[in-house]
Amino acid sequence: SLGPLYKIHGLPNISPLVRSVEETPEPIPTTVKGTIPSWIHGSLLRNGPGKFEFGNQHYNHWFDGMALMHRFQIVDGHVTYRSRFLRSDSYKQNSERNRIMVSEFGTLALADPCKNFFQRFLSRFEMIKPTDNASVNFVKYKGDYYVSTETNYIHRVDPDTLESKQKVDWSKFIAVNGATAHPHFDPDGTAYNMGNSYRNKGAFYNIIRVPPERDGPEDTLEGAKILCSIAPRDKSKPSYYHSFGMSENYVVFIEQPIKMDLFKIVTGRLRGKSLNEGVFWDPNQETTFHLIDKHTGKEMPVKYHAKALSTFHQINAFEQDGFLMLDMCCSDDGQAINNFLIQNLRQSGEALDEMYNTMSRPLPRRFVLPLNITSETPLEQNLNTRPDSTATAVCRTKNQVFCTFEDLHGEDLKDYGGLEFPHINYARYNTKPYRYYYGCGFRHLVGDSLIKMDLESKKFKVWQQPDLYPSEPVFIPSPNAEEEDDGVILSVIITPVKDKSTFLLVLDAKTFEELGRAEVPVNIPYGFHGVFNSSA
């Protein structure tokens, strides 16, 4: 944890950033200040929660709010904005009855008062049905855009109108009960993802591959295959994972000690408890990195271990000189997922400061995994021979390597609260050696600055203004870009202190200077992830 030096006092109240808003289904113009480069052609598509109650019933957790999709269309230096709620079954059922009918991660739907006592009693014995409220990210399979959460349901959406086109169920194609909202892509468009399956022998983690092309116009996830199944260390308490790493030849699964107690989750409804009550952090367990060969689907026999850590997002992973570098944002405490209750985000005064100061900061770190381990490899000595790297990797046994990380930052990053929502120039540098990453600084419960880190010098540039809260930075390369950071950064900026004062910010990715902003006369809640859909 960061010592008293980094305790923060007097945090501003950000509750307006987690309030319900209206949708804006028809495009509205924005007011451009400065200049938005005319070469940018396309749309920033973003996703996140936008409605936090139905009638007099409120969601408990930030992840529970109904998915609201946003589109900032950029053409010839002009920007329009539109937004729509995802017409999920959850949204439709809740809207029809004006009450919460479908359970979410942190909110249990209560039995319908219109049912008689016996029906209400029986409904407690039903399994919690998975929600199709896909509020986390926009993802692409076979050229189509989908919105995704972590259950088995994704929704195909029209990226221009944001209309919900089709609900698609992963489990109809492969034996998984869901998939992450953070797939990885090979240059040809092949997608990789991960999802759990629950069988009579307990839980398994599965690596999924989805082909890049569709066979017919109606095609969705046809041809998806399970590349590899991995047994958890404890089959009744598998790890929670939000994403995974991928290098050129390997999928890297990070089995972290954020655990899901399946018995508690299955019996939750009976006990009147929501899903998140079955998720817990076990700091006494190590983290295990599993490597799966993308070409053979085989799990490598060597397991890499590290002390307990928690990670939501990886930055990049690449192979070089017999090592696999795994870069990710992680913290030493995995309780964060249960901190994002809406009542916590809406705190103010000392209670808010205390809440923030007890949370562990997310920091960018690199693990260096030696790939060429044989029976001849010496035990108990550091195998990391990379110059200037302070990470260590020591063979404990011939199939087990214990790793420590190196910081991908200097001490000064801690003044900005650490870094999350990392982004790189993905199209050209994912799975390859790279120099720059971008992210949000977190001197609050949500991002309050934008940061560009140079891995060569560990120095960074910052964009920050009082009372402004930026979303995840998205990098767009400029046409004919030569250098890695030739391009712009897009981020949606919101504020709790002024009504209807949202704007799309465009930064020069090289200098991190503001080029322009497009002001939108609407309120937007703090969201999660997005992508740029180029129409050039």
XYZ file of C-alpha atoms in Angstrom:
536
model
C 0.000 0.000 0.000
C 1.080 3.589 -0.446
C 2.108 5.105 2.869
C 0.599 8.174 4.542
C 2.423 10.326 1.982
C -0.312 9.535 -0.535
C -3.321 9.981 1.707
C -5.706 12.412 0.066
C -8.028 14.796 1.889
C -10.916 16.898 0.688
C -11.936 14.782 -2.310
C -14.774 16.410 -4.258
C -18.178 14.732 -4.362
C -18.629 12.956 -7.726
C -22.131 11.549 -7.193
C -23.503 13.331 -10.330
C -21.154 11.088 -12.377
C -23.130 7.999 -11.331
C -26.643 9.326 -11.876
C -29.200 8.168 -14.411
C -29.453 10.142 -17.647
C -31.780 10.248 -20.649
C -30.732 8.749 -23.968
C -30.134 10.946 -27.063
C -31.198 8.593 -29.878
C -30.933 11.125 -32.728
C -27.524 12.697 -33.492
C -27.046 16.193 -32.065
C -24.335 18.659 -33.098
C -21.482 19.695 -30.789
C -19.593 22.962 -30.420
C -15.951 22.570 -31.433
C -13.303 24.638 -29.607
C -9.803 24.507 -31.066
C -9.300 22.136 -34.001
C -10.199 18.514 -34.552
C -7.867 17.137 -37.257
C -9.745 16.671 -40.526
C -8.073 13.293 -41.144
C -10.060 11.688 -38.320
C -12.984 9.835 -39.926
C -15.072 7.543 -37.823
C -16.787 7.102 -34.489
C -15.721 6.698 -30.918
C -18.119 4.079 -29.530
C -18.349 3.877 -25.748
C -20.283 1.798 -23.263
C -21.131 2.026 -19.566
C -23.965 2.178 -17.051
C -26.570 4.916 -17.609
C -29.616 4.065 -15.481
C -29.307 3.186 -11.820
C -32.905 2.660 -10.701
C -36.364 1.557 -11.821
C -39.281 3.005 -9.890
C -38.258 3.171 -6.243
C -35.733 0.313 -6.529
C -32.034 1.174 -6.861
C -29.057 -0.835 -8.059
C -26.348 -1.384 -5.446
C -23.247 -1.729 -7.607
C -21.752 0.506 -10.297
C -21.524 -2.483 -12.681
C -25.295 -3.040 -12.380
C -26.558 0.101 -14.149
C -28.310 -0.397 -17.493
C -25.997 -0.290 -20.527
C -25.952 3.074 -22.310
C -24.084 3.183 -25.628
C -22.524 6.408 -26.893
C -21.317 7.410 -30.345
C -19.197 10.449 -31.165
C -19.050 10.657 -34.941
C -16.115 12.685 -36.306
C -16.143 13.885 -39.934
C -14.151 16.793 -41.423
C -13.424 18.350 -38.041
C -17.089 18.226 -36.930
C -18.578 15.958 -34.271
C -22.093 14.704 -33.584
C -23.246 12.764 -30.530
C -25.952 10.194 -29.970
C -26.695 7.626 -27.268
C -29.086 4.748 -26.748
C -29.884 2.338 -23.980
C -29.218 -1.241 -24.979
C -32.623 -2.861 -25.454
C -31.594 -5.926 -23.498
C -34.199 -8.284 -22.054
C -33.168 -6.974 -18.626
C -33.867 -3.383 -19.692
C -37.180 -4.284 -21.338
C -38.488 -6.358 -18.414
C -37.417 -3.759 -15.845
C -38.961 -0.932 -17.900
C -42.275 -2.749 -18.415
C -42.772 -3.310 -14.686
C -40.865 -0.192 -13.520
C -39.016 -2.323 -10.977
C -35.803 -4.386 -10.976
C -36.869 -7.732 -12.433
C -33.438 -9.132 -13.372
C -30.591 -9.638 -10.900
C -27.259 -7.981 -11.642
C -23.774 -8.461 -10.193
C -24.480 -6.529 -6.981
C -28.287 -6.407 -6.917
C -30.676 -9.272 -6.301
C -34.064 -8.884 -8.013
C -36.666 -9.337 -5.307
C -39.580 -11.715 -5.754
C -42.485 -10.132 -7.637
C -45.061 -8.846 -5.105
C -47.804 -9.792 -7.603
C -47.039 -13.491 -7.063
C -48.697 -15.355 -4.210
C -46.694 -16.366 -1.151
C -46.053 -19.920 -2.403
C -44.746 -18.712 -5.793
C -42.515 -16.162 -4.051
C -41.198 -18.877 -1.746
C -40.415 -21.187 -4.684
C -38.692 -18.423 -6.631
C -36.001 -18.317 -3.932
C -34.893 -21.786 -5.034
C -34.359 -20.746 -8.647
C -30.848 -20.119 -9.898
C -30.077 -16.482 -10.578
C -30.501 -16.177 -14.342
C -27.603 -14.456 -16.085
C -28.241 -10.864 -17.127
C -27.891 -9.700 -20.734
C -27.173 -6.120 -19.639
C -23.996 -5.804 -21.723
C -22.547 -2.621 -20.242
C -18.763 -3.066 -20.239
C -17.297 -2.748 -23.736
C -17.739 -2.661 -27.509
C -16.060 -5.693 -29.111
C -15.699 -6.934 -32.670
C -16.272 -10.468 -33.941
C -16.113 -11.199 -37.689
C -16.397 -7.503 -38.550
C -19.584 -6.990 -36.498
C -19.829 -4.842 -33.378
C -21.194 -6.305 -30.171
C -21.601 -4.930 -26.686
C -20.471 -7.255 -23.954
C -20.429 -7.835 -20.232
C -19.137 -11.066 -18.657
C -22.188 -13.343 -18.913
C -23.044 -15.678 -21.806
C -25.014 -12.941 -23.605
C -23.649 -10.352 -26.006
C -25.686 -8.059 -28.266
C -24.962 -7.275 -31.877
C -25.511 -3.550 -32.430
C -25.550 -1.253 -35.414
C -22.460 0.940 -34.879
C -24.111 3.863 -36.723
C -27.560 3.995 -35.098
C -26.658 2.092 -31.882
C -29.798 0.015 -32.363
C -29.853 -3.395 -30.681
C -30.006 -5.980 -33.463
C -29.629 -9.426 -31.956
C -28.977 -11.120 -28.645
C -26.319 -13.815 -29.049
C -25.673 -16.597 -26.535
C -22.080 -17.929 -26.307
C -23.341 -21.182 -24.784
C -25.246 -22.062 -27.987
C -21.892 -22.312 -29.816
C -19.433 -23.630 -27.248
C -19.654 -25.014 -23.717
C -18.972 -21.802 -21.806
C -21.131 -19.833 -19.390
C -19.804 -16.444 -20.469
C -16.783 -14.642 -21.845
C -14.816 -11.539 -20.903
C -15.516 -8.131 -22.434
C -11.818 -7.880 -23.410
C -11.014 -10.168 -26.349
C -7.626 -9.941 -28.094
C -7.124 -9.923 -31.850
C -4.526 -11.278 -34.246
C -3.717 -9.007 -37.209
C -6.036 -11.093 -39.459
C -9.030 -10.460 -37.152
C -9.012 -13.838 -35.367
C -10.373 -13.152 -31.887
C -9.302 -14.850 -28.661
C -11.279 -14.736 -25.449
C -11.767 -16.609 -22.183
C -14.843 -17.996 -20.482
C -15.663 -20.385 -17.639
C -17.600 -23.625 -17.878
C -19.209 -25.372 -14.936
C -19.405 -29.146 -15.206
C -20.119 -31.913 -12.734
C -16.357 -32.038 -12.078
C -16.329 -28.368 -11.095
C -15.297 -25.213 -12.916
C -12.878 -24.890 -15.836
C -11.272 -21.851 -17.468
C -11.491 -21.990 -21.261
C -9.499 -20.241 -23.963
C -11.793 -19.448 -26.919
C -10.929 -18.708 -30.540
C -13.379 -17.076 -32.962
C -12.548 -17.120 -36.700
C -12.105 -13.766 -38.467
C -14.600 -14.329 -41.307
C -18.246 -15.244 -41.421
C -19.553 -17.989 -43.665
C -22.946 -16.403 -44.238
C -24.795 -13.127 -43.651
C -26.526 -14.473 -40.528
C -23.280 -15.714 -38.998
C -22.478 -14.649 -35.424
C -20.183 -16.863 -33.322
C -20.264 -19.878 -35.677
C -16.909 -21.628 -35.776
C -15.931 -20.541 -32.248
C -13.815 -23.228 -30.626
C -12.459 -23.965 -27.182
C -8.711 -24.002 -27.701
C -7.819 -25.201 -24.213
C -9.488 -25.943 -20.854
C -7.620 -25.285 -17.616
C -8.591 -26.689 -14.241
C -8.634 -24.147 -11.386
C -6.426 -24.732 -8.359
C -9.669 -25.169 -6.388
C -12.561 -26.327 -8.583
C -15.227 -25.039 -6.200
C -13.594 -21.606 -5.946
C -12.295 -20.521 -9.373
C -10.610 -17.154 -9.832
C -12.427 -14.125 -11.149
C -10.745 -12.618 -14.224
C -11.726 -9.546 -16.197
C -9.246 -9.995 -19.064
C -6.082 -11.891 -20.037
C -2.778 -11.299 -21.823
C -1.715 -12.340 -25.321
C 1.673 -12.386 -27.032
C 2.400 -13.495 -30.586
C 2.420 -17.213 -29.729
C 0.783 -17.478 -26.328
C -2.386 -16.679 -24.469
C -1.461 -15.764 -20.886
C -4.095 -16.517 -18.282
C -3.588 -14.826 -14.920
C -5.159 -16.905 -12.146
C -5.410 -14.347 -9.355
C -6.586 -14.823 -5.767
C -9.886 -12.990 -6.346
C -12.059 -16.054 -5.872
C -15.657 -16.945 -6.671
C -17.255 -19.184 -4.063
C -19.518 -21.256 -6.335
C -21.553 -22.669 -3.445
C -22.316 -19.165 -2.161
C -23.135 -17.970 -5.686
C -25.449 -20.931 -6.439
C -27.276 -20.595 -3.114
C -27.270 -16.796 -3.139
C -30.895 -16.385 -4.071
C -31.937 -18.748 -1.311
C -29.977 -16.663 1.191
C -31.139 -13.353 -0.304
C -27.594 -12.443 -1.409
C -26.412 -11.030 -4.738
C -23.590 -12.434 -6.866
C -20.866 -10.091 -5.593
C -21.292 -11.510 -2.070
C -19.705 -14.721 -3.371
C -16.559 -12.949 -4.634
C -13.684 -12.637 -2.151
C -9.963 -11.842 -1.990
C -7.554 -14.399 -0.536
C -4.202 -12.615 0.017
C -2.556 -15.852 1.223
C -2.686 -17.460 -2.215
C -0.140 -16.855 -4.935
C -1.024 -15.653 -8.424
C -0.363 -18.183 -11.206
C 0.403 -17.342 -14.848
C -0.620 -20.072 -17.311
C 0.809 -20.021 -20.855
C -1.213 -21.627 -23.654
C 0.326 -22.154 -27.091
C -2.072 -20.475 -29.558
C -1.058 -22.841 -32.382
C -1.390 -26.194 -30.591
C -3.903 -25.264 -27.865
C -1.615 -26.968 -25.336
C -1.031 -25.552 -21.881
C 2.704 -25.242 -21.199
C 3.930 -27.463 -18.338
C 5.804 -24.640 -16.608
C 3.687 -22.460 -14.296
C 4.850 -19.008 -13.286
C 3.957 -17.814 -9.791
C 3.959 -14.400 -8.135
C 2.731 -13.073 -4.837
C -0.977 -12.280 -4.505
C -2.000 -9.506 -6.893
C -5.147 -8.289 -8.547
C -5.413 -7.160 -12.157
C -8.261 -5.920 -14.324
C -6.414 -4.796 -17.470
C -3.198 -5.769 -19.213
C -1.151 -3.232 -21.159
C 0.716 -5.513 -23.573
C 2.642 -8.798 -23.779
C 5.481 -9.680 -26.153
C 8.221 -12.265 -26.655
C 11.871 -11.309 -27.050
C 15.177 -13.169 -26.616
C 13.567 -16.206 -24.991
C 11.426 -14.235 -22.534
C 7.774 -13.281 -22.446
C 7.192 -9.767 -21.085
C 3.793 -9.386 -19.436
C 2.841 -5.763 -18.718
C -0.262 -5.013 -16.708
C -1.926 -2.682 -14.253
C -2.118 -4.441 -10.922
C -2.511 -3.792 -7.247
C -1.544 -5.670 -4.104
C -5.102 -5.901 -2.860
C -8.032 -7.504 -4.675
C -10.911 -6.025 -2.747
C -11.532 -3.232 -5.268
C -14.343 -5.031 -7.091
C -16.481 -4.872 -3.948
C -15.635 -1.213 -3.313
C -17.563 0.087 -6.300
C -20.924 0.081 -4.598
C -22.979 3.049 -5.735
C -23.348 4.274 -2.162
C -19.522 4.462 -1.967
C -19.241 6.415 -5.221
C -21.865 8.832 -3.914
C -20.084 9.476 -0.598
C -18.790 12.909 0.317
C -16.591 14.521 2.938
C -14.483 12.429 5.306
C -16.292 9.185 4.466
C -15.238 9.589 0.811
C -11.608 10.388 1.732
C -11.471 7.368 4.022
C -12.978 5.109 1.373
C -10.388 6.255 -1.198
C -7.430 6.079 1.189
C -8.112 2.464 2.147
C -8.022 1.322 -1.496
C -4.837 -0.067 -3.024
C -3.550 1.877 -6.061
C -3.324 0.207 -9.486
C 0.242 0.442 -10.821
C 1.783 -0.625 -14.150
C 4.237 -3.493 -13.721
C 6.195 -5.942 -15.870
C 6.764 -9.624 -15.241
C 9.543 -11.298 -17.259
C 8.763 -14.984 -17.876
C 11.680 -17.158 -19.153
C 10.316 -19.439 -21.882
C 13.123 -21.957 -22.361
C 12.917 -23.867 -19.094
C 14.320 -27.420 -19.317
C 15.338 -30.096 -16.818
C 18.849 -28.576 -17.036
C 17.720 -25.120 -15.913
C 19.449 -24.284 -12.601
C 17.188 -23.867 -9.554
C 17.174 -20.947 -7.096
C 18.896 -18.393 -9.304
C 17.518 -15.414 -11.200
C 16.970 -16.384 -14.838
C 16.156 -12.851 -16.006
C 19.248 -11.774 -17.924
C 17.620 -8.777 -19.623
C 19.762 -5.660 -19.150
C 18.256 -2.881 -16.991
C 15.422 -5.149 -15.833
C 14.866 -5.503 -12.091
C 12.228 -8.237 -12.469
C 13.286 -11.681 -11.248
C 12.362 -15.236 -12.263
C 13.648 -18.140 -10.173
C 13.015 -21.855 -10.776
C 11.731 -23.468 -7.572
C 11.230 -26.830 -9.296
C 11.557 -27.827 -12.942
C 7.926 -26.839 -13.601
C 7.534 -23.884 -11.298
C 9.073 -20.431 -11.605
C 8.585 -17.711 -9.001
C 8.567 -14.166 -10.427
C 8.817 -10.655 -9.040
C 7.900 -7.600 -11.099
C 9.628 -4.426 -12.159
C 7.781 -1.097 -12.047
C 6.841 0.411 -15.415
C 6.828 3.842 -13.763
C 8.813 6.102 -11.468
C 7.833 7.130 -7.933
C 6.168 10.270 -9.316
C 3.273 8.268 -10.817
C 2.058 7.576 -7.268
C 1.293 11.297 -6.925
C -1.365 10.758 -9.603
C -2.950 7.808 -7.778
C -1.515 5.099 -10.028
C -2.833 4.250 -13.493
C -5.653 2.195 -14.960
C -7.608 1.870 -18.244
C -4.339 1.330 -20.167
C -4.209 1.708 -23.961
C -1.477 1.346 -26.582
C -1.201 1.739 -30.345
C -2.868 -1.692 -30.498
C -3.068 -2.228 -34.258
C 0.697 -1.908 -34.745
C 2.238 -2.734 -31.370
C 0.079 -5.312 -29.608
C 2.197 -8.474 -28.995
C 5.317 -6.504 -30.064
C 8.012 -4.530 -28.225
C 6.638 -1.019 -27.687
C 7.541 2.261 -26.017
C 4.383 4.138 -25.000
C 1.219 3.419 -23.095
C -1.636 5.712 -22.099
C -4.071 5.555 -19.207
C -6.078 7.403 -16.580
C -4.566 8.581 -13.313
C -6.770 7.742 -10.313
C -6.561 10.412 -7.642
C -10.247 9.678 -7.096
C -12.562 6.665 -7.308
C -12.777 7.380 -11.047
C -10.090 8.631 -13.450
C -9.186 12.301 -12.972
C -6.210 12.718 -15.358
C -4.837 11.356 -18.625
C -1.280 10.031 -18.653
C 1.193 9.093 -21.391
C 4.132 7.006 -20.195
C 7.437 6.616 -22.055
C 8.908 3.221 -21.120
C 12.426 4.268 -22.162
C 12.711 7.069 -19.626
C 9.802 6.122 -17.283
C 8.811 9.783 -17.615
C 5.235 10.751 -18.327
C 3.086 13.566 -19.662
C -0.218 14.529 -18.029
C -3.447 16.226 -19.066
C -5.425 17.294 -16.010
C -7.872 20.076 -15.160
C -9.817 20.738 -11.952
C -13.251 19.058 -11.690
C -12.817 17.222 -15.004
C -12.930 13.410 -15.138
C -11.629 11.730 -18.315
C -12.579 8.325 -19.682
C -10.184 5.662 -20.945
C -7.855 7.185 -23.593
C -8.235 5.684 -27.087
C -5.289 6.029 -29.501
C -5.872 6.635 -33.232
C -2.823 6.556 -35.529
C -2.532 9.367 -38.042
C -2.511 8.414 -41.742
C 0.949 7.230 -42.894
C 2.176 7.291 -39.288
C 5.873 6.420 -38.997
C 6.390 6.612 -35.255
C 4.536 4.737 -32.535
C 2.940 7.852 -31.043
C 2.013 9.569 -34.340
C -1.692 10.157 -33.818
C -4.283 11.459 -31.395
C -5.840 10.423 -28.105
C -9.623 10.608 -27.711
C -11.242 10.772 -24.273
C -14.718 11.758 -23.081
C -14.550 14.332 -20.274
C -17.356 14.822 -17.757
C -17.793 17.022 -14.698
C -19.944 16.837 -11.551
C -19.949 20.613 -10.997
C -21.724 21.924 -14.092
C -24.851 20.603 -15.780
C -24.652 19.365 -19.388
C -20.928 20.121 -19.814
C -19.556 16.964 -21.388
C -16.923 17.156 -24.121
C -14.895 14.913 -26.379
C -11.214 15.804 -25.923
C -8.651 15.380 -28.717
C -4.978 15.393 -27.660
C -1.894 15.219 -29.847
C -0.546 11.816 -28.756
C 3.070 12.951 -29.236
C 3.047 16.175 -27.221
C -0.080 15.443 -25.134
C -1.225 19.002 -25.889
C -4.928 19.665 -26.457
C -5.832 20.069 -30.134
C -9.546 20.591 -29.681
C -12.706 19.637 -27.889
C -16.287 19.034 -29.000
C -18.762 20.203 -26.373
C -21.943 18.130 -25.988
C -24.930 19.707 -24.216
C -25.878 16.497 -22.343
C -24.967 14.698 -19.131
C -23.083 11.415 -19.426
C -22.304 9.118 -16.474
C -18.746 7.820 -15.962
C -18.392 4.848 -18.320
C -16.050 1.924 -18.865
C -14.626 1.092 -22.296
C -14.820 1.950 -25.950
C -13.333 1.547 -29.418
C -12.750 3.706 -32.464
C -14.638 2.534 -35.556
C -12.891 4.111 -38.535
C -14.950 4.829 -41.619
C -12.098 6.275 -43.680
